[in-house]
mmCIF file of C-alpha atoms in Angstrom:
data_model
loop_
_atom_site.group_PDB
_atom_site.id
_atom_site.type_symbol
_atom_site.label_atom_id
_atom_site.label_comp_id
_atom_site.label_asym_id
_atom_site.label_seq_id
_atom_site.Cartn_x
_atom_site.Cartn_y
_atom_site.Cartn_z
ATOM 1 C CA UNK F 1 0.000 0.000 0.000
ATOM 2 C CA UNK F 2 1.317 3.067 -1.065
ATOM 3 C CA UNK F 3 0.133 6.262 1.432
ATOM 4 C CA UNK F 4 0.256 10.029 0.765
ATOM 5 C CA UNK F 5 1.838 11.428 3.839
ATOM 6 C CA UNK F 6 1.173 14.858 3.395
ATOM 7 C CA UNK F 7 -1.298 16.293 5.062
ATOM 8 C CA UNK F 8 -3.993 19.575 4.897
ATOM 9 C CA UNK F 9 -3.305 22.872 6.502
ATOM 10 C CA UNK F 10 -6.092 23.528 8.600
ATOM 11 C CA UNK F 11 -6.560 25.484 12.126
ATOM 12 C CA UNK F 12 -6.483 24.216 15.724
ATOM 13 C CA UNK F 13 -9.559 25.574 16.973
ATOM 14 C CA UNK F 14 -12.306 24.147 19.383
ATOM 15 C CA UNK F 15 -15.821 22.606 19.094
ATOM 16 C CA UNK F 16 -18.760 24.718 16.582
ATOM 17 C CA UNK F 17 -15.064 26.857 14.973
ATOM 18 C CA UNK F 18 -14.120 28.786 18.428
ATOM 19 C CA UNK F 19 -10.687 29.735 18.994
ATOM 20 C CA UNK F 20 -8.976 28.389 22.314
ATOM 21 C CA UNK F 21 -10.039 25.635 24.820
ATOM 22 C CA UNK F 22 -13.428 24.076 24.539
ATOM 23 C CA UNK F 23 -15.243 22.250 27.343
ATOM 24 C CA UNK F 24 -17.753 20.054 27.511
ATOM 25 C CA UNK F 25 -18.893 16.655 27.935
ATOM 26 C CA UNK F 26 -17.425 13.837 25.512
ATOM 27 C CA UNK F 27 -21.682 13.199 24.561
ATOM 28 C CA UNK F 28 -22.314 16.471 23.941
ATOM 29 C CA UNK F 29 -19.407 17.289 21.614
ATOM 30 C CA UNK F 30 -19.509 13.704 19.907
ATOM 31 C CA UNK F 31 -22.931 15.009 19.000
ATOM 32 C CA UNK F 32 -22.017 18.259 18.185
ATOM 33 C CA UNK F 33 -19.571 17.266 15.629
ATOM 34 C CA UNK F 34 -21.677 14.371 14.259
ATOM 35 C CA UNK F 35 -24.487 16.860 13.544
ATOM 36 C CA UNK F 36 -21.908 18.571 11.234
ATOM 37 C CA UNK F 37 -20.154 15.685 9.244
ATOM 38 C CA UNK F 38 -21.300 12.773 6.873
ATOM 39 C CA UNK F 39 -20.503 9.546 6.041
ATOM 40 C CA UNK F 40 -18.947 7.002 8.020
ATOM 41 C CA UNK F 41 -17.601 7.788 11.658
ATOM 42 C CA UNK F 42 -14.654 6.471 12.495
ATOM 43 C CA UNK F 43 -14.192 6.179 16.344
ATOM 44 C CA UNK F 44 -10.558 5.528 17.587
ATOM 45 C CA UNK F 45 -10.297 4.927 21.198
ATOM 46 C CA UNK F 46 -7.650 2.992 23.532
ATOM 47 C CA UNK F 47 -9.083 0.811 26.162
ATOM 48 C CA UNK F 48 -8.820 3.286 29.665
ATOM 49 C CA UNK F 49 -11.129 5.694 27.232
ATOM 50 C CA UNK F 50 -13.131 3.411 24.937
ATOM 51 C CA UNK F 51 -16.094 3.772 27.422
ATOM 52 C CA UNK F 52 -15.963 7.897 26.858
ATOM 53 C CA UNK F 53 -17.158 6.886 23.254
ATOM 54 C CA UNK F 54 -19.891 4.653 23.976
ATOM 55 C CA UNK F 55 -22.307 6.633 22.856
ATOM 56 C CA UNK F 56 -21.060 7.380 19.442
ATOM 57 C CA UNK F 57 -19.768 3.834 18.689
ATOM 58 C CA UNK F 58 -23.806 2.677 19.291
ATOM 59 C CA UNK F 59 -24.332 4.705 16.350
ATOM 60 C CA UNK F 60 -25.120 2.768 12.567
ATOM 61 C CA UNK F 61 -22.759 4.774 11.109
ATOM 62 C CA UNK F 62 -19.822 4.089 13.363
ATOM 63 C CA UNK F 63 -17.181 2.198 12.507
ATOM 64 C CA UNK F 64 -15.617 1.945 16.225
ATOM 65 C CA UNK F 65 -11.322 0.603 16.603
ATOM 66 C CA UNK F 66 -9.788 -0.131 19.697
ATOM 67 C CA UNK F 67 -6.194 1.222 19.289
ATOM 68 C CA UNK F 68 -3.737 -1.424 18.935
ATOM 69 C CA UNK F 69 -0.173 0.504 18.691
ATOM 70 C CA UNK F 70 -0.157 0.290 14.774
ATOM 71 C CA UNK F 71 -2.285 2.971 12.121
ATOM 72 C CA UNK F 72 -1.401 1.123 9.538
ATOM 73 C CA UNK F 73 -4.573 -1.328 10.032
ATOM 74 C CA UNK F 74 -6.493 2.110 10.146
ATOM 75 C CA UNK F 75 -6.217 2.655 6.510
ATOM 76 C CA UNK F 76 -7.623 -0.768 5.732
ATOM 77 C CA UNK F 77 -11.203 0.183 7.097
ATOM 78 C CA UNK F 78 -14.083 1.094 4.510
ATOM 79 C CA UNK F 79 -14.107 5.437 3.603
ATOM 80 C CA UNK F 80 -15.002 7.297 6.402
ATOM 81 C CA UNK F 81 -16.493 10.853 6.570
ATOM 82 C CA UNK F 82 -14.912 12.163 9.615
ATOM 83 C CA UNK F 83 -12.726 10.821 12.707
ATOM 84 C CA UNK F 84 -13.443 10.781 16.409
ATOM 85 C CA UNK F 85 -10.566 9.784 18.527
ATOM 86 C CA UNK F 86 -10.048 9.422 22.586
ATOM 87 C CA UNK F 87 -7.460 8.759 24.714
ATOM 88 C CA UNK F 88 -3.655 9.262 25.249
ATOM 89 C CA UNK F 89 -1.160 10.481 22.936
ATOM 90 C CA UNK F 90 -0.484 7.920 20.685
ATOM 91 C CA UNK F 91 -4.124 8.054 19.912
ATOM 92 C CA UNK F 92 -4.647 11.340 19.230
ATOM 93 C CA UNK F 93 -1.631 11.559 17.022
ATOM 94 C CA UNK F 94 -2.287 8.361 14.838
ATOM 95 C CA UNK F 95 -6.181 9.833 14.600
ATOM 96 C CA UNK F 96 -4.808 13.432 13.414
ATOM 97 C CA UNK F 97 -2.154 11.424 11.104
ATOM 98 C CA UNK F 98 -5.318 9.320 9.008
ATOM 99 C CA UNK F 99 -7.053 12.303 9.108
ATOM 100 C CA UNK F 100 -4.512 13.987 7.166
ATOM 101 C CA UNK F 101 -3.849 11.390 4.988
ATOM 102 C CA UNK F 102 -8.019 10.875 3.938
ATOM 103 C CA UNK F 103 -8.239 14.754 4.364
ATOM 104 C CA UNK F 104 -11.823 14.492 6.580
ATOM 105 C CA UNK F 105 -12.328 16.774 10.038
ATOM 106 C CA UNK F 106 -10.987 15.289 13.299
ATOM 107 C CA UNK F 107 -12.230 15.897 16.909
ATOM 108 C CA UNK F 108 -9.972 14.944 20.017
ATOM 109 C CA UNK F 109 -11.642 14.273 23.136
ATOM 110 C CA UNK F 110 -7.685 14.085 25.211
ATOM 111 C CA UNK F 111 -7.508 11.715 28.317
ATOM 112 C CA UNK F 112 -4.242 13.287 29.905
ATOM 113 C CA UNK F 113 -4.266 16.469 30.948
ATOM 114 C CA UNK F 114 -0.971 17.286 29.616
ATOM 115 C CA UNK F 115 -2.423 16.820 26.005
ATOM 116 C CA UNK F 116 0.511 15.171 23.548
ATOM 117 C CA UNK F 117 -0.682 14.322 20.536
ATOM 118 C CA UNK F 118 -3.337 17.087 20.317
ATOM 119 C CA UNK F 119 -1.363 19.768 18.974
ATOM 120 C CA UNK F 120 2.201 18.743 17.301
ATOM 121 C CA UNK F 121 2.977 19.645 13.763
ATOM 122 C CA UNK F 122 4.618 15.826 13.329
ATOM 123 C CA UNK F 123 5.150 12.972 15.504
ATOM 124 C CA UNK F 124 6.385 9.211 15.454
ATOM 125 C CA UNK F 125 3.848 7.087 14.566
ATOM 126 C CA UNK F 126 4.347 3.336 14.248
ATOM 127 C CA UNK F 127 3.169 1.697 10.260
ATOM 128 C CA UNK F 128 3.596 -1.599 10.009
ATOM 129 C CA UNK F 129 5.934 -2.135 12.982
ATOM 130 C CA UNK F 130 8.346 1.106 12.150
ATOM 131 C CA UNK F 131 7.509 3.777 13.623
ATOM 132 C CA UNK F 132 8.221 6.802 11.002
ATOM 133 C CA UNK F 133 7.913 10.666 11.471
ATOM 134 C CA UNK F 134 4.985 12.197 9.893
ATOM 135 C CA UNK F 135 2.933 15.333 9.669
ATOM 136 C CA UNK F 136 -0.298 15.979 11.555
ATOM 137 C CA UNK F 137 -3.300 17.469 10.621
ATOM 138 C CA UNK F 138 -4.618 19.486 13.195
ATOM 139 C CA UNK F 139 -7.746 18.704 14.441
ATOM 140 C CA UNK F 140 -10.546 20.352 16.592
ATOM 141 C CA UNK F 141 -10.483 19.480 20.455
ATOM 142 C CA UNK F 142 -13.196 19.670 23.045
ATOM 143 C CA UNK F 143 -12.309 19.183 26.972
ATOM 144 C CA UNK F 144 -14.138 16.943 28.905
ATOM 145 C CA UNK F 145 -13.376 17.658 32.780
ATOM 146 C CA UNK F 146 -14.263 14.059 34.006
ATOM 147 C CA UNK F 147 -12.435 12.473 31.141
ATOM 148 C CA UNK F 148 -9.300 14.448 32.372
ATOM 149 C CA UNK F 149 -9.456 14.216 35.999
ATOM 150 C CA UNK F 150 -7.801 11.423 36.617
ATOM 151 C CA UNK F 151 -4.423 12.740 34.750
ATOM 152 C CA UNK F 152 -4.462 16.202 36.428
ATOM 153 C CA UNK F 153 -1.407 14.977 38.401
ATOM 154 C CA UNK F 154 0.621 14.079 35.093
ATOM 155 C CA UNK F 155 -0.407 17.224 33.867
ATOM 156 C CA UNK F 156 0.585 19.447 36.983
ATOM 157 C CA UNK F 157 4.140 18.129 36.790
ATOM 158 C CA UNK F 158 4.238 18.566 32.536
ATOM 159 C CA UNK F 159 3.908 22.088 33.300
ATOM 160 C CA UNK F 160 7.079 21.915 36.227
ATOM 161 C CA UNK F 161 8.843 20.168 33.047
ATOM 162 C CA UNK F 162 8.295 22.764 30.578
ATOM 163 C CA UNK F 163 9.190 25.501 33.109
ATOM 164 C CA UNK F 164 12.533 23.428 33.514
ATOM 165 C CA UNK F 165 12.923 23.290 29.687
ATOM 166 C CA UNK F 166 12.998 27.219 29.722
ATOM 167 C CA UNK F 167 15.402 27.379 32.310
ATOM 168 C CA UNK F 168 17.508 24.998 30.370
ATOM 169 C CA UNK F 169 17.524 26.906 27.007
ATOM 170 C CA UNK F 170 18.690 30.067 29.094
ATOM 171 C CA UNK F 171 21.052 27.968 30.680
ATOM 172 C CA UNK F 172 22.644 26.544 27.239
ATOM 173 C CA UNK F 173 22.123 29.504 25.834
ATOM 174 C CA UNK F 174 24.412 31.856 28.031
ATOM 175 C CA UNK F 175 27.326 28.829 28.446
ATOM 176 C CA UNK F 176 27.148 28.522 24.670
ATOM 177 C CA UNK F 177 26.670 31.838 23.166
ATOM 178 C CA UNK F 178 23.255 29.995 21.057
ATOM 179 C CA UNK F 179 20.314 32.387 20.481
ATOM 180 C CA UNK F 180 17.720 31.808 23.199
ATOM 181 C CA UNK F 181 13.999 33.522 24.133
ATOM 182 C CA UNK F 182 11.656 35.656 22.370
ATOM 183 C CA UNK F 183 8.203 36.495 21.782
ATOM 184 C CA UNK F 184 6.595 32.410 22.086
ATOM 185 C CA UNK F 185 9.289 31.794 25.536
ATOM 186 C CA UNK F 186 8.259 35.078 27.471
ATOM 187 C CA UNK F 187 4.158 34.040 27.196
ATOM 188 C CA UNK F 188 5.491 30.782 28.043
ATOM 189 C CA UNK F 189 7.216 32.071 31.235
ATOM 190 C CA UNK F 190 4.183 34.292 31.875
ATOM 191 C CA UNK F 191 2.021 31.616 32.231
ATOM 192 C CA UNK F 192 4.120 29.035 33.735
ATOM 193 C CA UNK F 193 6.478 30.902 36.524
ATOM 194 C CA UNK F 194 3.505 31.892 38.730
ATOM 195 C CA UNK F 195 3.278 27.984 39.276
ATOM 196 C CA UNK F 196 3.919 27.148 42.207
ATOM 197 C CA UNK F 197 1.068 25.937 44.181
ATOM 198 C CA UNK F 198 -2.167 23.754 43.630
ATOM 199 C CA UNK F 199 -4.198 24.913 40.634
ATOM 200 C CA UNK F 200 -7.635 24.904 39.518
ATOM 201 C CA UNK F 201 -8.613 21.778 37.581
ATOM 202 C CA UNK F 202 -9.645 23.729 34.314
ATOM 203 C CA UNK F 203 -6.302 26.026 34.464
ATOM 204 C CA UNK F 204 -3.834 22.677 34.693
ATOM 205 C CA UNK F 205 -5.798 21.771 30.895
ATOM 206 C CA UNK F 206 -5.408 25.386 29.722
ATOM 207 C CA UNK F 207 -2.122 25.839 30.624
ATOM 208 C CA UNK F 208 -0.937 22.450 29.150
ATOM 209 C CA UNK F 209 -2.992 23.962 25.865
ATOM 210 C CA UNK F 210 -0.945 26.686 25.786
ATOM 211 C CA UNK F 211 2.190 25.867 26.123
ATOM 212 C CA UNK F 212 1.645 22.586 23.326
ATOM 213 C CA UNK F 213 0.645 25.238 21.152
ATOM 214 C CA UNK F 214 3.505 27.399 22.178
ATOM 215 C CA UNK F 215 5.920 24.722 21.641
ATOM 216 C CA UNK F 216 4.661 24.903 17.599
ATOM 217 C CA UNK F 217 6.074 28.383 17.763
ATOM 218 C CA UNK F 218 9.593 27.384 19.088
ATOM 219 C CA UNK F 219 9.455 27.417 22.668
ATOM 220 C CA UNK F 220 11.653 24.549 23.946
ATOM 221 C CA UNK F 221 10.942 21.253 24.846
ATOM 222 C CA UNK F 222 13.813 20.617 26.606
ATOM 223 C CA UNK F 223 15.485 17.344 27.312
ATOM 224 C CA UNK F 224 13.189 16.709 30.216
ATOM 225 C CA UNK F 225 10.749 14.950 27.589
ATOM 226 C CA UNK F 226 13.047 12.299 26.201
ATOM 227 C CA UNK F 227 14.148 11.636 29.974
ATOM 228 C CA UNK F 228 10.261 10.868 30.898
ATOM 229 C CA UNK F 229 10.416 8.647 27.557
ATOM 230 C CA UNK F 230 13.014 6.476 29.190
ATOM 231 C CA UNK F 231 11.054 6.598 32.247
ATOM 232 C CA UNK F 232 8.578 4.522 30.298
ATOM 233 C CA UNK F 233 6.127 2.234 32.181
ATOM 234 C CA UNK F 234 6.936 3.944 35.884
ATOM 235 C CA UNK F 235 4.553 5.950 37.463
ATOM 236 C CA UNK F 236 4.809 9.375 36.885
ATOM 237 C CA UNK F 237 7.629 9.542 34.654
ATOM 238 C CA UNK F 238 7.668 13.163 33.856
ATOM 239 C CA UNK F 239 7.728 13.961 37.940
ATOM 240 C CA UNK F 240 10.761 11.839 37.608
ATOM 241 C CA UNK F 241 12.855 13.867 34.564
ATOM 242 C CA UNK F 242 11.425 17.107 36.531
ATOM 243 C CA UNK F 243 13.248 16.071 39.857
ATOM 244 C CA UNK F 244 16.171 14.399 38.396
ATOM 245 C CA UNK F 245 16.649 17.562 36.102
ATOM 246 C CA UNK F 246 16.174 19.825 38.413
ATOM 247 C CA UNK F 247 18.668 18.189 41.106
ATOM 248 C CA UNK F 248 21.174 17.663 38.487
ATOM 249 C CA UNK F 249 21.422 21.487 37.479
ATOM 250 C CA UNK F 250 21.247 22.463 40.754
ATOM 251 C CA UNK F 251 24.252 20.360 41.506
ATOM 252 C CA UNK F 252 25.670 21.680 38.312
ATOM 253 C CA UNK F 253 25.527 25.388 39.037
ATOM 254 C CA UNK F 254 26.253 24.993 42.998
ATOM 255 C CA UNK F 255 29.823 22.549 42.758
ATOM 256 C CA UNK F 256 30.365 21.664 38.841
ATOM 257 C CA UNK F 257 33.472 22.622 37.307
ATOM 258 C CA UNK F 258 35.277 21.939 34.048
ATOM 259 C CA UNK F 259 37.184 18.932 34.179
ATOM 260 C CA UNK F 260 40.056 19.697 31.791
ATOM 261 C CA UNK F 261 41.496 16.438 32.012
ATOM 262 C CA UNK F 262 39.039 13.781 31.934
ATOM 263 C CA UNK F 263 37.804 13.702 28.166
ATOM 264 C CA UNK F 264 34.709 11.489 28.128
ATOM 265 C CA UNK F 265 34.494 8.190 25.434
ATOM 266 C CA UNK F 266 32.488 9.753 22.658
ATOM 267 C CA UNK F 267 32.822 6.836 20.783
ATOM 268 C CA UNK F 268 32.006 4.367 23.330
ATOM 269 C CA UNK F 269 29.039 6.523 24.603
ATOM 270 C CA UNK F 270 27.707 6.963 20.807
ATOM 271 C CA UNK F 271 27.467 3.137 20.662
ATOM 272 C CA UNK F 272 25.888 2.578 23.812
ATOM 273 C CA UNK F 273 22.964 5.220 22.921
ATOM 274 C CA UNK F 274 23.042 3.659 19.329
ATOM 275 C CA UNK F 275 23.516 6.662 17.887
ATOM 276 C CA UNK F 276 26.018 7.164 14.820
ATOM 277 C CA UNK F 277 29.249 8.724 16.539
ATOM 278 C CA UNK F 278 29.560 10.958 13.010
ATOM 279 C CA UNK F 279 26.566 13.012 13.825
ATOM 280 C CA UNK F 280 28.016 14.027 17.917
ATOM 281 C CA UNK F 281 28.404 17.221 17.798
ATOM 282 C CA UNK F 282 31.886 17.636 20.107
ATOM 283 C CA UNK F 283 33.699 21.012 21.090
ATOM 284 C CA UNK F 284 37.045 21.912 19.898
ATOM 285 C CA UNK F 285 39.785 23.665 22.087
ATOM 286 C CA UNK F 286 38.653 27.047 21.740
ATOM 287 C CA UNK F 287 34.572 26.332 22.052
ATOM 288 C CA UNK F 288 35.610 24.023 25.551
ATOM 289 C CA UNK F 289 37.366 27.541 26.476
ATOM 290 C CA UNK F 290 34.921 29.772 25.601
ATOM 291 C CA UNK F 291 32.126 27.538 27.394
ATOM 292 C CA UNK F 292 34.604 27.165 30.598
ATOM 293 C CA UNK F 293 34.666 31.190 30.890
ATOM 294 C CA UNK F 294 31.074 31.685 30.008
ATOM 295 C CA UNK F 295 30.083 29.285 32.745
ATOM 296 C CA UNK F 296 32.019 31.493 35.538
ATOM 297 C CA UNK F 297 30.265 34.501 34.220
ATOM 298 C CA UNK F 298 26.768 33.227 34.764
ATOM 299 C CA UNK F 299 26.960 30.706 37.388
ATOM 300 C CA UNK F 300 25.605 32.989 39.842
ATOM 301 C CA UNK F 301 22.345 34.286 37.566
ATOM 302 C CA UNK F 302 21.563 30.804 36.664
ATOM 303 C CA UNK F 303 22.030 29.158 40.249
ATOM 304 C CA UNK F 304 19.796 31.913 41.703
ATOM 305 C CA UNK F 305 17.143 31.192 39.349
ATOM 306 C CA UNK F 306 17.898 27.574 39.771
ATOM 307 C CA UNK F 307 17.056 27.803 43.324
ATOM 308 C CA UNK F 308 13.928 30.340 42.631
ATOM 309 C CA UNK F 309 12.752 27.019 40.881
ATOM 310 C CA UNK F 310 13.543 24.867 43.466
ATOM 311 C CA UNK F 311 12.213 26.657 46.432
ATOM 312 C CA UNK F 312 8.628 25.565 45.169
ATOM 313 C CA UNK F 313 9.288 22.177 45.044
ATOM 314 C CA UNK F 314 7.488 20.903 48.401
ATOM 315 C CA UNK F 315 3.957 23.211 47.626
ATOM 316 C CA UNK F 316 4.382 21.982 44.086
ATOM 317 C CA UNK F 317 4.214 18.110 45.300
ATOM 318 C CA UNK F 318 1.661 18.829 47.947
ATOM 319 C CA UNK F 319 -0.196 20.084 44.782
ATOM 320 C CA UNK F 320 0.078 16.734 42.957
ATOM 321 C CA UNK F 321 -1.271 14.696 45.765
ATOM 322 C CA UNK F 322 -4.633 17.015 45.812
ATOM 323 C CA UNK F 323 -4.723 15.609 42.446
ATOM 324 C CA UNK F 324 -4.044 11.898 42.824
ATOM 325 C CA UNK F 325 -3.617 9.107 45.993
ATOM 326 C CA UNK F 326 -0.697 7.585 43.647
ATOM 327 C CA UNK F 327 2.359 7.476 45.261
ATOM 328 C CA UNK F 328 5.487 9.643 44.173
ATOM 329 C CA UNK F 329 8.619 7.666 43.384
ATOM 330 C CA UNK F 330 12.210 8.780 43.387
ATOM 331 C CA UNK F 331 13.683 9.565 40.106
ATOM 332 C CA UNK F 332 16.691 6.989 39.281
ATOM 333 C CA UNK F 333 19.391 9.182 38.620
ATOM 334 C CA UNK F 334 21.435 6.669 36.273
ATOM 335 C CA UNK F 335 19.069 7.470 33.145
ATOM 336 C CA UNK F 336 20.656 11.253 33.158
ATOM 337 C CA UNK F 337 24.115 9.658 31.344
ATOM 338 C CA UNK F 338 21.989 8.517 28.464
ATOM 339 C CA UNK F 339 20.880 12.173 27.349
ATOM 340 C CA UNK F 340 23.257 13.761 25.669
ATOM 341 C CA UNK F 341 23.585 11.689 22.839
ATOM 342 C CA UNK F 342 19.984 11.925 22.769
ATOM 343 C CA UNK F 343 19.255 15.515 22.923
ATOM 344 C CA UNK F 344 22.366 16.516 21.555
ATOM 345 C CA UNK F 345 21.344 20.222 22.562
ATOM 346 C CA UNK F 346 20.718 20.045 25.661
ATOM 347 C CA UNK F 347 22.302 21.109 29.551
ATOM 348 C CA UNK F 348 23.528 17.897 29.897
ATOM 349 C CA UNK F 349 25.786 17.645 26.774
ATOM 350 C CA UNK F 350 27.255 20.539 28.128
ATOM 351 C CA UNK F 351 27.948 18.565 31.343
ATOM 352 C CA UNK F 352 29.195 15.791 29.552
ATOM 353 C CA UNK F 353 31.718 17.252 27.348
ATOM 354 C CA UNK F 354 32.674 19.332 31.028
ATOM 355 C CA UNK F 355 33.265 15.423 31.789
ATOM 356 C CA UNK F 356 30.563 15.699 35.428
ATOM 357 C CA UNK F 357 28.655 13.208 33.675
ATOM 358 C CA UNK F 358 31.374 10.373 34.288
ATOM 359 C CA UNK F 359 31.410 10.782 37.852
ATOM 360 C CA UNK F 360 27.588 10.711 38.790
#
């Protein structure tokens, strides 16, 4: 089967064509957009949200999927006139991505509060057992507060994490001379600095909203997302990159220092991260220098805000438990070593090539 991967330009907007965050129950919005399409309905779901779509999947129309990891078996199902997808990123992003591809409307009822897969341009999406990088059609989303509830906790700390990702492109910004900031980072900041105690339940989604569709416009993601990716399958994995992270830069900022001597195994590390050694992006003489200096001159800025950040830490966590009874595990510290080939950009390839990696 050959597939057209492009995909429409269209605009993110909510329920009925309004701009910004629309709430309302997964019924009423099903409904809604039903009332305004033809044809068949496809209804994509995962298990933990396949009940949310009961009532649409009754319908004669319907042709109802329970996600099974691969789209590929999406595009094997009789023409549909529109899509209607629930449930957790890889769902929302594999709905968006047939969407595209059969160019019909899309409406995302999310099930995590911190909303991947509702608003990327592309994502990974796995076709026939690869998973490839393709463009996303954007897609109209509606809020359902029940649906959400039981994520608000995951959703809390995303925010923590992308307030960390800001103070990490400052951070690698001033070490390495790079362009940093800008229009898209300071309403980012805006909205997520004042965070630092429990939230409403509505303002965790609408912050999360925000900053996904911020994150379009170039504000970072920082390396705190690829760290809750290898945090895969424990419980509130991206509280775990957020401490770890933030613990690491603290220690980074309060003792690190440039460890002329002790050059780390490039090679040896490319191989281990099974990335091609070629494409390591390693600082000559003169960069190492320039980075070494750099780092005196803003050590004190950075560890002040560093510590602005952390000094929230205990209301933020008494936050997450108003949100969920789940308990709050430790980070594991050994996953830090595998980021810089990962994120090649980020605070902790600066660390590593410092060689404070090696001895954590």
């Amino acid at each position: 089967m050959r597939l057209d991967l492009s995909v429409p330009k269209m605009n993110a907007v909510g329920a009925d064509g309004e701009d910004g965050p629309f709430w309302s129950p997964v019924r009423e919005g099903a409904e809604r957009f039903l009332r305004r399409t033809a044809g068949k309905a496809l209804i994509l779901s995962d298990g933990e949200a396949f009940s949310s779509l009961a009532c649409a999947a009754r319908l004669s129309r319907a042709v109802t999927v329970l996600w099974d990891g691969d789209a590929l078996a999406l595009f094997a199902l009789p023409e549909v006139g529109c899509v209607l997808a629930s449930g957790g990123r890889e769902v929302l992003a594999a709905a968006r991505f047939f969407a595209g591809v059969r160019r019909v409307p899309c409406i995302l009822f999310p099930r995590e509060a911190s909303l991947d897969g509702a608003y990327e341009i592309c994502a990974r999406v796995r076709l026939s057992g690869e998973e490839r990088e393709v463009g996303l059609a954007d897609a109209e989303i509606v809020f359902d507060e029940e649906l959400l509830a039981p994520s608000l906790g995951e959703g809390y700390a995303r925010l923590l994490l992308s307030r960390l990702a800001l103070f990490e492109a400052r951070a690698v910004g001033l070490i390495c001379r790079r362009p940093f900031g800008g229009e898209a980072c300071e309403r980012a900041f805006a909205a997520l600095d004042p965070v630092r105690g429990e939230l409403p339940a509505r303002a965790v989604v609408e912050k999360n909203a925000l900053l996904r569709r911020l994150e379009r416009d170039g504000v970072p993601v920082g390396e705190g997302c690829t760290l809750a990716e290898l945090y895969d399958g424990s419980s509130f994995a991206v509280l775990q990159a957020q401490r770890a992270l933030s613990a690491l830069y603290y220690a980074f900022l309060r003792r690190g220092s440039p460890r002329r001597y002790a050059v780390p195994d490039y090679r040896a590390r490319a191989a281990a991260s099974q990335v091609s050694y070629a494409q390591l992006r390693i600082p000559d003489a003169a960069e190492y220098a320039s980075r070494a200096l750099m780092l005196e001159r803003v050590r004190g800025e950075l560890l002040a805000e560093i510590l602005h950040l952390r000094s929230a830490h205990a209301a933020q966590l008494r936050a997450i438990r108003a949100y969920t009874r789940a308990d709050l595990p430790a980070p594991d510290l050994s996953l830090l070593t595998r980021l810089p080939e990962l994120v090649p950009d980020g605070l902790c390839a600066v660390l590593r090539d410092f060689g404070l990696l090696e001895i954590l």
